[in-house]
Short mmCIF file of C-alpha atoms in Angstrom, two decimals:
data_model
loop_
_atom_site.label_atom_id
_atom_site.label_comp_id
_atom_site.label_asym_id
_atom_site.label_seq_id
_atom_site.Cartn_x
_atom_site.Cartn_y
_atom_site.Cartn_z
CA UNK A 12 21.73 -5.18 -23.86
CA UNK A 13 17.84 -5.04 -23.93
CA UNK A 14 16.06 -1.64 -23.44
CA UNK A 15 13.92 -1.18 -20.81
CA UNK A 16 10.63 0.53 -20.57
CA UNK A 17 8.21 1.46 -17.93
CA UNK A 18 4.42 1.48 -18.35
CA UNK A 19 1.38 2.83 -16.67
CA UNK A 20 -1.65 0.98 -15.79
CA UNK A 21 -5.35 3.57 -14.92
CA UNK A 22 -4.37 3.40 -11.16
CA UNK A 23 -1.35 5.60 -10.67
CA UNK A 24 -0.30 7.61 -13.57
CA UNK A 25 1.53 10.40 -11.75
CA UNK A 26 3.19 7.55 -9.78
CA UNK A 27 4.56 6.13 -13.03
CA UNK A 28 5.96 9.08 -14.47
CA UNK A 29 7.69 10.48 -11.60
CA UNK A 30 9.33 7.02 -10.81
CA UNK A 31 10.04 7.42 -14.83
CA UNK A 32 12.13 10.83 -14.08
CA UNK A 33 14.18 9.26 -11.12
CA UNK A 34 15.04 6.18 -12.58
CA UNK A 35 15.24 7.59 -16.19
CA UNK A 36 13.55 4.73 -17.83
CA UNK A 37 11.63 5.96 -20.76
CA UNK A 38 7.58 5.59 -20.30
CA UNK A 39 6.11 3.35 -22.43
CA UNK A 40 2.71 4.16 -24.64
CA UNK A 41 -0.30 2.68 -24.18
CA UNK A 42 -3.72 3.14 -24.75
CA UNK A 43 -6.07 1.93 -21.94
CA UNK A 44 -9.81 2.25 -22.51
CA UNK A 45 -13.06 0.75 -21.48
CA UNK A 46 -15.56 -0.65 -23.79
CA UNK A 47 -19.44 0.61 -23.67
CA UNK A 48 -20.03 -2.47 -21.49
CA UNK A 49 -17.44 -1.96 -19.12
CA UNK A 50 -14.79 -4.51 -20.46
CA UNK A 51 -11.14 -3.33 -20.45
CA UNK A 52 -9.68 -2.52 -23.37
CA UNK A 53 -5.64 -2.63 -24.12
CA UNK A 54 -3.47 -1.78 -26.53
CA UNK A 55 0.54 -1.80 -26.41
CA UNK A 56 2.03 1.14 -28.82
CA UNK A 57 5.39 0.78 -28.35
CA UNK A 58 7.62 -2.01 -30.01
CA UNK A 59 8.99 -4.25 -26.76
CA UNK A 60 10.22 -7.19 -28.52
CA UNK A 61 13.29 -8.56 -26.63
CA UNK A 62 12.54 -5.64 -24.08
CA UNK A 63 12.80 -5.54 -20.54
CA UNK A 64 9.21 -3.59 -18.85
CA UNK A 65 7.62 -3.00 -15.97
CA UNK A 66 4.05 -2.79 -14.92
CA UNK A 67 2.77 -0.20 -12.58
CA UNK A 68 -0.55 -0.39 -11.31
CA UNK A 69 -2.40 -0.45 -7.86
CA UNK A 70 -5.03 -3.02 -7.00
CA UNK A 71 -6.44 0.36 -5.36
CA UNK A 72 -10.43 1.50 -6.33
CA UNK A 73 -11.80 0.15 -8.24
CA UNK A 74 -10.05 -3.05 -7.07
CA UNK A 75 -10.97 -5.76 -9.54
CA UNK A 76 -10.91 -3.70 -12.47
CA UNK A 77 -7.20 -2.18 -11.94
CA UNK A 78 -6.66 -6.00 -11.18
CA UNK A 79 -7.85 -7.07 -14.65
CA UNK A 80 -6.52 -3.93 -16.54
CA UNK A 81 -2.73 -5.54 -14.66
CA UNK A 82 -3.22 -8.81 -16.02
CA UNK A 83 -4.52 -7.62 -19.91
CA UNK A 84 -1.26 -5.37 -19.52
CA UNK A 85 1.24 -8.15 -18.94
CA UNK A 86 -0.36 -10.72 -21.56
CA UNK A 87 -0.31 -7.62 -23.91
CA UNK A 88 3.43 -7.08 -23.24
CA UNK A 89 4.26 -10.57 -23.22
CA UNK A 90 2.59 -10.82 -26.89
CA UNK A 91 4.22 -8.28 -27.97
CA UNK A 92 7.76 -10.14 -27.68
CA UNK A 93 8.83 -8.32 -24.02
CA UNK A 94 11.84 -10.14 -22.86
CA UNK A 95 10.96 -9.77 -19.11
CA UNK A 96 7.77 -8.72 -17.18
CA UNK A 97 8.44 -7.32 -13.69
CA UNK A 98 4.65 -6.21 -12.24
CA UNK A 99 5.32 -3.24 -9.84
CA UNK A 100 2.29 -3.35 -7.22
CA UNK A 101 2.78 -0.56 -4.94
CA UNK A 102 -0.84 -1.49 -3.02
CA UNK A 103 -1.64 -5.17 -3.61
CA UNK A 104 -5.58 -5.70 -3.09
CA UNK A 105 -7.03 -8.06 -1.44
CA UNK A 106 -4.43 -8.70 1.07
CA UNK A 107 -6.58 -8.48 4.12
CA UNK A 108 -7.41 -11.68 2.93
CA UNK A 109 -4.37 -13.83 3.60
CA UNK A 110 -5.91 -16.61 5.61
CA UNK A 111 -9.25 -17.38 6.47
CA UNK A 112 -10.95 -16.13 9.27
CA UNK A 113 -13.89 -18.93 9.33
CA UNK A 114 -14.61 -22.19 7.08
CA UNK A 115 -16.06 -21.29 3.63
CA UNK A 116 -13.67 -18.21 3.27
CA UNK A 117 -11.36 -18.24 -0.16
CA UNK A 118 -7.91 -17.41 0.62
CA UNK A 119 -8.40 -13.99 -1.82
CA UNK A 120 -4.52 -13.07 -1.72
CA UNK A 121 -3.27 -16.14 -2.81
CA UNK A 122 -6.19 -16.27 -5.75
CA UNK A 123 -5.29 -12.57 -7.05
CA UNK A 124 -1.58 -13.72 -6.83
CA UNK A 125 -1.98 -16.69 -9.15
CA UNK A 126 -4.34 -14.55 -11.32
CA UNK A 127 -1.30 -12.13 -11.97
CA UNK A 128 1.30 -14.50 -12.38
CA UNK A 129 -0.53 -16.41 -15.02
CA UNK A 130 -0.91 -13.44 -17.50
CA UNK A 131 2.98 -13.79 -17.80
CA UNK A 132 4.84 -11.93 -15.54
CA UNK A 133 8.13 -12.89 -14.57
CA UNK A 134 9.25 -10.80 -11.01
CA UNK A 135 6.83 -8.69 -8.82
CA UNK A 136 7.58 -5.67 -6.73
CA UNK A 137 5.87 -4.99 -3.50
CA UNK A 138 5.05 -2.54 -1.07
CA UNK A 139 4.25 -3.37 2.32
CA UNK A 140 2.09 -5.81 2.43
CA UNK A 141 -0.52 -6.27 5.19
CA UNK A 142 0.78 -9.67 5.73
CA UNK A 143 4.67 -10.75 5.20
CA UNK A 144 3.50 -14.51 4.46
CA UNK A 145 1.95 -12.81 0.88
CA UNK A 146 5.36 -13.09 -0.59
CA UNK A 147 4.96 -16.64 -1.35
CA UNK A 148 1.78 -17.02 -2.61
CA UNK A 149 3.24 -15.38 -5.79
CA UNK A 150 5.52 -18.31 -7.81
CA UNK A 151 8.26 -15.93 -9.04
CA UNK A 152 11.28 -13.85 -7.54
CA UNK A 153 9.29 -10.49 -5.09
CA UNK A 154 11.53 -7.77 -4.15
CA UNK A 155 9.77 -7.02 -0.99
CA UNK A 156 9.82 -2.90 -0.29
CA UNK A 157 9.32 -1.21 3.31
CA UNK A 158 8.05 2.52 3.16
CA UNK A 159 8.92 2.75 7.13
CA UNK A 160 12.06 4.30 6.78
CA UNK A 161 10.56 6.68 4.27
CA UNK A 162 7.81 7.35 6.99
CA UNK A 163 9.95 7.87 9.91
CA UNK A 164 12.23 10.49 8.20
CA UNK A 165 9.33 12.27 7.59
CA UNK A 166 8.14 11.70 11.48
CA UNK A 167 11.23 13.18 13.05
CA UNK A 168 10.74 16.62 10.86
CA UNK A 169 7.68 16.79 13.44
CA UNK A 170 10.19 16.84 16.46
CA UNK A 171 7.53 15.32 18.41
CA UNK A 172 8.30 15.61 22.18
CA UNK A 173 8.11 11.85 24.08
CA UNK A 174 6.70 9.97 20.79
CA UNK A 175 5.47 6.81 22.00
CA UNK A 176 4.41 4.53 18.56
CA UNK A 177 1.55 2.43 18.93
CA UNK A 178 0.29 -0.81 17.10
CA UNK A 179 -3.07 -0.76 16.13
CA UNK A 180 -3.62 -4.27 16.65
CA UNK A 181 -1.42 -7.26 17.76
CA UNK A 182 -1.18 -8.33 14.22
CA UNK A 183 0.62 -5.12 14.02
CA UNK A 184 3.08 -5.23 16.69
CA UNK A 185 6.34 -6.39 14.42
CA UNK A 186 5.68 -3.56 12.11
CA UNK A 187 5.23 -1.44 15.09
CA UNK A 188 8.23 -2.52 16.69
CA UNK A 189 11.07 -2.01 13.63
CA UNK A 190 9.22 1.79 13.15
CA UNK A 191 9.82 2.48 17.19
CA UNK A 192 13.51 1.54 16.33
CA UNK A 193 13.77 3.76 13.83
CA UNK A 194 12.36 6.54 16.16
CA UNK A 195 14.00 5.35 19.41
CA UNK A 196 10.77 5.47 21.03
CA UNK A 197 8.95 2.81 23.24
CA UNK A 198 6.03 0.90 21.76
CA UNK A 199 2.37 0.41 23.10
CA UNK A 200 -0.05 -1.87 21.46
CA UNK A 201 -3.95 -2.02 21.15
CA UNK A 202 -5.90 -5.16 21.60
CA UNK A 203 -8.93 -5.01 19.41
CA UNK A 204 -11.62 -7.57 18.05
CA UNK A 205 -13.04 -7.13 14.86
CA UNK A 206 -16.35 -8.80 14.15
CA UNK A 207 -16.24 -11.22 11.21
CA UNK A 208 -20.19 -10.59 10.55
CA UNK A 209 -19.81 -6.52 10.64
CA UNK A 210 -17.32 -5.39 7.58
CA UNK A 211 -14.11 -2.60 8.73
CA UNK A 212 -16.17 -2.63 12.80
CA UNK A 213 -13.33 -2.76 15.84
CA UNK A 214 -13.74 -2.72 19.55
CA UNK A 215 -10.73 -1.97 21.54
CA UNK A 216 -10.70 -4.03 24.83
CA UNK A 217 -7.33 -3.48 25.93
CA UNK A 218 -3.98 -1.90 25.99
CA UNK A 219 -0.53 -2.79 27.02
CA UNK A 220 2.24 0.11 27.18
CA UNK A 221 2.44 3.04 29.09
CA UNK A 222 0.95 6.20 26.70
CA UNK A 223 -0.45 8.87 29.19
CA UNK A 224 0.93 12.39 29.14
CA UNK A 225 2.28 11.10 25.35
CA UNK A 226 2.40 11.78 21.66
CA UNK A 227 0.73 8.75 20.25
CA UNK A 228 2.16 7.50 16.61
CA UNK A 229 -0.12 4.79 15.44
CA UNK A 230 1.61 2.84 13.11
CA UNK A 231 0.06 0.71 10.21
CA UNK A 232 -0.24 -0.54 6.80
CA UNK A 233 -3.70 0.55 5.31
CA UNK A 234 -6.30 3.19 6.74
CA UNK A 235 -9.28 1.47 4.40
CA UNK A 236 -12.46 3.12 6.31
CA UNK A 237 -10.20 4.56 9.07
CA UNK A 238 -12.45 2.92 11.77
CA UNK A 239 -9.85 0.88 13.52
CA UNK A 240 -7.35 4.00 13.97
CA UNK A 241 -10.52 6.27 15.12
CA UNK A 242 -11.38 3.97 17.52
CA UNK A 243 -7.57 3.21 18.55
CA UNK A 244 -6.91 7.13 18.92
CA UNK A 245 -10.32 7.92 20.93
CA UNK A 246 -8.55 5.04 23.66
CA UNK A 247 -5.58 7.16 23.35
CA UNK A 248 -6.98 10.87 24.17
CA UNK A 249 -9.07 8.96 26.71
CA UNK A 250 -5.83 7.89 28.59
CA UNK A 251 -4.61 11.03 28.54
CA UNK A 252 -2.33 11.23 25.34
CA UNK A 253 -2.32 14.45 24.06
CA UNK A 254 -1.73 14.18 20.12
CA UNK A 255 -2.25 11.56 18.05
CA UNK A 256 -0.67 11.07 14.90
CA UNK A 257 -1.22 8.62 11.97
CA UNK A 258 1.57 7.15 9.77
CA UNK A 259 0.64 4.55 7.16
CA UNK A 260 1.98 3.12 3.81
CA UNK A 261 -1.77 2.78 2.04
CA UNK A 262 -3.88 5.67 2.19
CA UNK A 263 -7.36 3.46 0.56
CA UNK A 264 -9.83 6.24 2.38
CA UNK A 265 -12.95 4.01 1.43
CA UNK A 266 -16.59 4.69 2.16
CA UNK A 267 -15.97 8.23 3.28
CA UNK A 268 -12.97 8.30 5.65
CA UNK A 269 -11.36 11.36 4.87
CA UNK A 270 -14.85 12.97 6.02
CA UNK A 271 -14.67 10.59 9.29
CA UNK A 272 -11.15 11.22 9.58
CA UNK A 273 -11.80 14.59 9.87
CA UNK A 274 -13.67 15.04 12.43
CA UNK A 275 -11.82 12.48 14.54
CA UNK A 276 -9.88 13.21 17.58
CA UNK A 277 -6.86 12.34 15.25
CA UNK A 278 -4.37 15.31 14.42
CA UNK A 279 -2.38 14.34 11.46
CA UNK A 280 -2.48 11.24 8.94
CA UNK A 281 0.50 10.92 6.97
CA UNK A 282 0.24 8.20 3.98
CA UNK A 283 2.59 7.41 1.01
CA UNK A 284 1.42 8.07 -2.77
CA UNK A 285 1.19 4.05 -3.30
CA UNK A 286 -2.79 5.04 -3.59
CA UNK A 287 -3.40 7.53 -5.72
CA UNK A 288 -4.87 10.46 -3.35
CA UNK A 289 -7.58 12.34 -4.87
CA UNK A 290 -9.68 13.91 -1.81
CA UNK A 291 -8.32 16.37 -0.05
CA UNK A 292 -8.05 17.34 4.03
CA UNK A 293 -5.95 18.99 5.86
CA UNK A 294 -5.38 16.35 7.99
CA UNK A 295 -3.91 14.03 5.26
CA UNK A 296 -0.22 14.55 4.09
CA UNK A 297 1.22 12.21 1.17
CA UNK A 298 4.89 11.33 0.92
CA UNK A 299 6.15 9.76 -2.55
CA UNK A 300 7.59 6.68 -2.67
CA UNK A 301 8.72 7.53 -5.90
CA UNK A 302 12.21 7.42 -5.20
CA UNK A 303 11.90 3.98 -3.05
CA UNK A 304 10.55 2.46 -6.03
CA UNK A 305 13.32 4.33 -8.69
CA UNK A 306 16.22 3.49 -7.13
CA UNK A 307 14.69 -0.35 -6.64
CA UNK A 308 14.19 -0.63 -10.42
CA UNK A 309 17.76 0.81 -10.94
CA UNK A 310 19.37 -1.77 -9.30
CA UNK A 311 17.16 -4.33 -11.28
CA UNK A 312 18.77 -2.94 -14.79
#
């Protein structure tokens, strides 16, 4: 039977090692360093010939170096004699970028995809990905993970009173719908445009679903500025809803969010620890999906 070991990339370290203690596969050392001018440097302690690994790392800030830093890890490994290279991508990057919006776009998704695959890795795990169509741009076996369930539990604690869960947008509305199910709650959904020529800038122009009097829980995959779900829960208070809650899988907070969060008319964000969450509010609670992930690389043993 091959061993199996589970190693780190810069992105999420505390991640790693509690998905380490769950599953109880040993944590493999590495050394992970960046050269005076700024090239990533990586070396494999551990002997992994004819062993079975697995990759963690985030495509999380700083995107394209954790990117790199993944595909340096798997050629590494797969030097080294590993047996089989699963790449464990709790946040995949660049996945707002699944199609293209207007003619001279790259498709970046499918681009990052083939740039992991060709270091050598054999299986990838996933998290929630902004688009479900992302699965196949990758040329190997996904396990395709859902932190809804996860979210939900954590949800019902609140005992909200009349929850009605609400889709951001109506690209949205089939993640929306299968977290209302696991709520029993009725869905609403917000019809935004987002201007191709203004980065992360919404306008809501309409709304379908019947939220006044309510508790509002906006559903979604990644709060990345946090301007859509500002703008989505200022709509909300303005038809009358009176708490608005945030549930999402990726917690990217760029540009100053958790500031802007902050002082939004939003009452509670609740993300997963797919992101690494270094700033602090108490607005923002964090749920691991430590155990998701564990008992998902169990069953792969």
């Amino acid at each position: 039977m091959n061993s199996t070991k589970i190693f780190a990339g810069s992105s999420n370290p505390n991640l790693t090692k509690s998905i380490s203690q769950k599953s109880k596969i040993s944590l493999g050392k590495i050394e992970l360093g960046i050269f005076s001018d700024g090239e990533i440097d990586v070396w494999v302690q551990d002997d992994v010939n004819n062993c079975n690994v697995f990759i963690l790392q985030s495509n999380s800030m700083p995107v394209n170096d954790n990117i790199i830093e993944l595909a340096l890890i798997a050629d590494a490994l797969r030097r080294s004699g590993a047996h089989k290279i699963t790449a464990v991508i709790p946040y995949f990057g660049y996945s707002r970028k699944e199609k293209q919006n207007r003619v001279g776009e790259p498709i970046s998704a499918k681009v990052i995809a083939d740039l992991i695959i060709s270091s050598g890795i054999n299986k990838v795990v996933c998290l929630d990905l902004h688009a479900d169509a992302i699965v196949g741009f990758f040329d190997v076996p996904v396990i395709y993970l859902s932190a809804l369930e996860l979210l939900a539990s954590r949800i019902k604690k609140e005992k909200i009173k009349s929850p009605v869960v609400v889709a951001p947008d109506v690209g949205g509305v089939r993640r929306a719908r299968n977290f209302a199910a696991l709520l029993d709650a009725p869905l609403a959904v917000i019809e935004k445009h987002r201007y191709t020529h203004v980065r992360d800038h919404m306008e809501v122009l309409s709304m379908s679903g019947e939220v006044s009097g309510d508790n509002a829980i906006i559903i979604d995959d990644v709060i990345s500025t946090g301007g859509t779900i500002i703008e989505s829960a200022k709509a909300l208070k303005k038809k009358g809803v009176k708490k608005v809650i945030v549930c999402a899988t990726h917690g990217v907070f760029a540009n100053n969010a958790v500031k802007r969060l902050a002082n939004s008319p939003i009452d509670k964000i609740i993300v997963t620890d797919s992101i690494s969450q270094k700033a602090k509010s108490p607005k923002v609670e964090v749920v691991s999906v430590a155990g998701l992930i564990a008992d998902c690389l169990v069953q792969e043993l």
